[in-house]
Amino acid sequence: MVFQPPFPPYDPTDKSGFSYETVAKRWPVILTSIVDQLHRENHDLHLRPPIDGSDSAHSEEESLRVEAKITEGKAIIEKVGKLKYEMARDHVMEPIPMDGEAHVDFYNSELENLAKASKDTWFKAPWLYAECYLYRLLRSYFVQTTHWKDYDPFHAQKLDVFAKSGASIYGIAKIMHELESEKGALESDPSTLKVFFQEMIQMCLWGNATDLSLLTHMSLVDIEKLQSVGKEMQAARKEFIMRDDQDKVWEHLTTVKNGRVDFVLDNAGFELFTDLVLADFLVTYTPYVSKVVFHPKLIPWFVSDVTPPDFNETIACLLRPTSLFTTSSSSSSLLPSPEQQQHLRKLAERLRQYVSEGVFAMSVPGGTGLGGGLTTTAPTTAITTTTTTTMVKTTTAATTHSLAEFWTAPVPYWDIETYDRELWELLRGSDLVVFKGDLNYRKLTGDIKWPSWTSFEEALGPLAGSFPLLSLRTNKADVAVGLDKEVLVQIEEKDANWRVNGKFALISFLGKEG
């Protein structure tokens, strides 16, 4: 039986809430960006030169394939344009077509329930359901084609923002290099280790600031400000952490020996890089963690969420950084110095080694493509390994993709045990599950209108106590719990938009019962 919270969910019927702004303004911008990207793709296909060579039959076959892909691209553009038109006019949300991928029946049955309550239109449906539905519907447009099944309409945006993160990436690589000289001190002094751990946690927390679902147009200067690292920046941001359970997390970790940490991922690019760096710190410099599992989304999700191809590409990009990253916010971007390149290369090679050895693993096989299928041939940028699933000992290559399907269902996480017992059992075996970002926080709390002083434990519903749980979240939606009433009054006076502008953050921890 699913959990029924005592308060209603957020929805766009409240025009003062962020959900209304999302439907009215943010989603149309995102849909327009998809249309623009597809126009560019079709334009490039149209300009592609014919295949040279004597095999005219092959050349003609390729021309027909390109023409068919362009035609399908135009059809997707038309569907997205129609969707944008209907969304703006609060039309009824149509059932998702049976496209062969996960959760269609789930989405459509919930849509039927919403229709009975006259809440099945874009400006009346619960915000969390509608936003998940939107990205699952978009996926159906691509998966029903022949030539666009494996296409991520947000990939170019993700890669562009990642490319602009060079200054911050090289800066973090330098910090990790300098940390090596401190390894002896860290081993002999747990209090020093705790200081570095808290810096890593904050780096990972604020790395969530570069969220493409909110920031669809960012300058290089904007990105560098959001990604700034270092002790001074961390100290300045500490006053913006409205709930800070860093001490509780550390106290828990010190009770673990050679344990496993799971990351339920959020954004690709720079944020994923910070997740990898935190994981590297835990494995390389502490005695508490020896294995890390990363949980991606199987389909393009909320613009910038990590998919399996994104995970592989990120490490590949770190191994050849000069072909991607810029290091200066000036128009004449500087090439990284040999020392900077050496620092990042050493870090990237250690990350690659951890992946190849199974110390780092995704919850799905390394060659998993969009939708959950295994790619027939791994791309040159992919990290392929037979040990990718060693962390998940009870699964096989034929079934491990199912461990990622739940993350794109329109379901609060308090119902994991009900809807995905296998995933719940896997997480129960973890020594710490880290939920990254705003969407994961919304799903942890059901995106419900909890009073903000509601305890984090209560807002987690039946999930509370199932496993040690850490949420790292910069505030980009209305829901927020576990806050002190006095802190709330102070923050409200300082910034009325603290719930949604990404300037404030929550570090929320709850241990395992028993």
Tab-separated table of N, CA and C in Angstrom, residues 42 45 48 64-74 147-148 151:
chain	number	residue	atom	x	y	z
A	42	ASN	N	19.179	18.845	-38.265
A	42	ASN	CA	18.673	18.610	-39.617
A	42	ASN	C	19.436	19.432	-40.646
A	45	LEU	N	22.669	17.737	-41.287
A	45	LEU	CA	22.447	16.545	-42.099
A	45	LEU	C	22.237	16.914	-43.560
A	48	ARG	N	25.505	17.677	-45.225
A	48	ARG	CA	26.524	16.630	-45.213
A	48	ARG	C	26.907	16.242	-46.632
A	64	LEU	N	19.598	8.030	-48.831
A	64	LEU	CA	18.221	7.734	-48.449
A	64	LEU	C	18.071	7.704	-46.930
A	65	ARG	N	19.099	7.171	-46.245
A	65	ARG	CA	19.061	7.122	-44.783
A	65	ARG	C	19.055	8.532	-44.195
A	66	VAL	N	19.895	9.391	-44.737
A	66	VAL	CA	19.961	10.769	-44.256
A	66	VAL	C	18.637	11.481	-44.517
A	67	GLU	N	18.069	11.267	-45.678
A	67	GLU	CA	16.794	11.898	-46.013
A	67	GLU	C	15.687	11.422	-45.070
A	68	ALA	N	15.705	10.119	-44.758
A	68	ALA	CA	14.696	9.577	-43.838
A	68	ALA	C	14.882	10.161	-42.439
A	69	LYS	N	16.128	10.336	-42.020
A	69	LYS	CA	16.385	10.901	-40.689
A	69	LYS	C	15.920	12.349	-40.624
A	70	ILE	N	16.162	13.103	-41.681
A	70	ILE	CA	15.699	14.496	-41.723
A	70	ILE	C	14.183	14.555	-41.629
A	71	THR	N	13.512	13.665	-42.341
A	71	THR	CA	12.049	13.629	-42.315
A	71	THR	C	11.542	13.319	-40.908
A	72	GLU	N	12.176	12.338	-40.256
A	72	GLU	CA	11.783	12.018	-38.877
A	72	GLU	C	12.065	13.192	-37.947
A	73	GLY	N	13.178	13.878	-38.161
A	73	GLY	CA	13.502	15.040	-37.340
A	73	GLY	C	12.452	16.122	-37.464
A	74	LYS	N	11.976	16.349	-38.670
A	74	LYS	CA	10.915	17.345	-38.887
A	74	LYS	C	9.633	16.940	-38.154
A	147	HIS	N	15.677	6.505	-36.634
A	147	HIS	CA	17.016	7.107	-36.664
A	147	HIS	C	17.343	7.996	-35.471
A	148	TRP	N	16.396	8.217	-34.560
A	148	TRP	CA	16.643	9.107	-33.439
A	148	TRP	C	16.489	8.418	-32.087
A	151	TYR	N	19.131	9.335	-29.489
A	151	TYR	CA	19.477	10.749	-29.499
A	151	TYR	C	19.052	11.418	-28.200
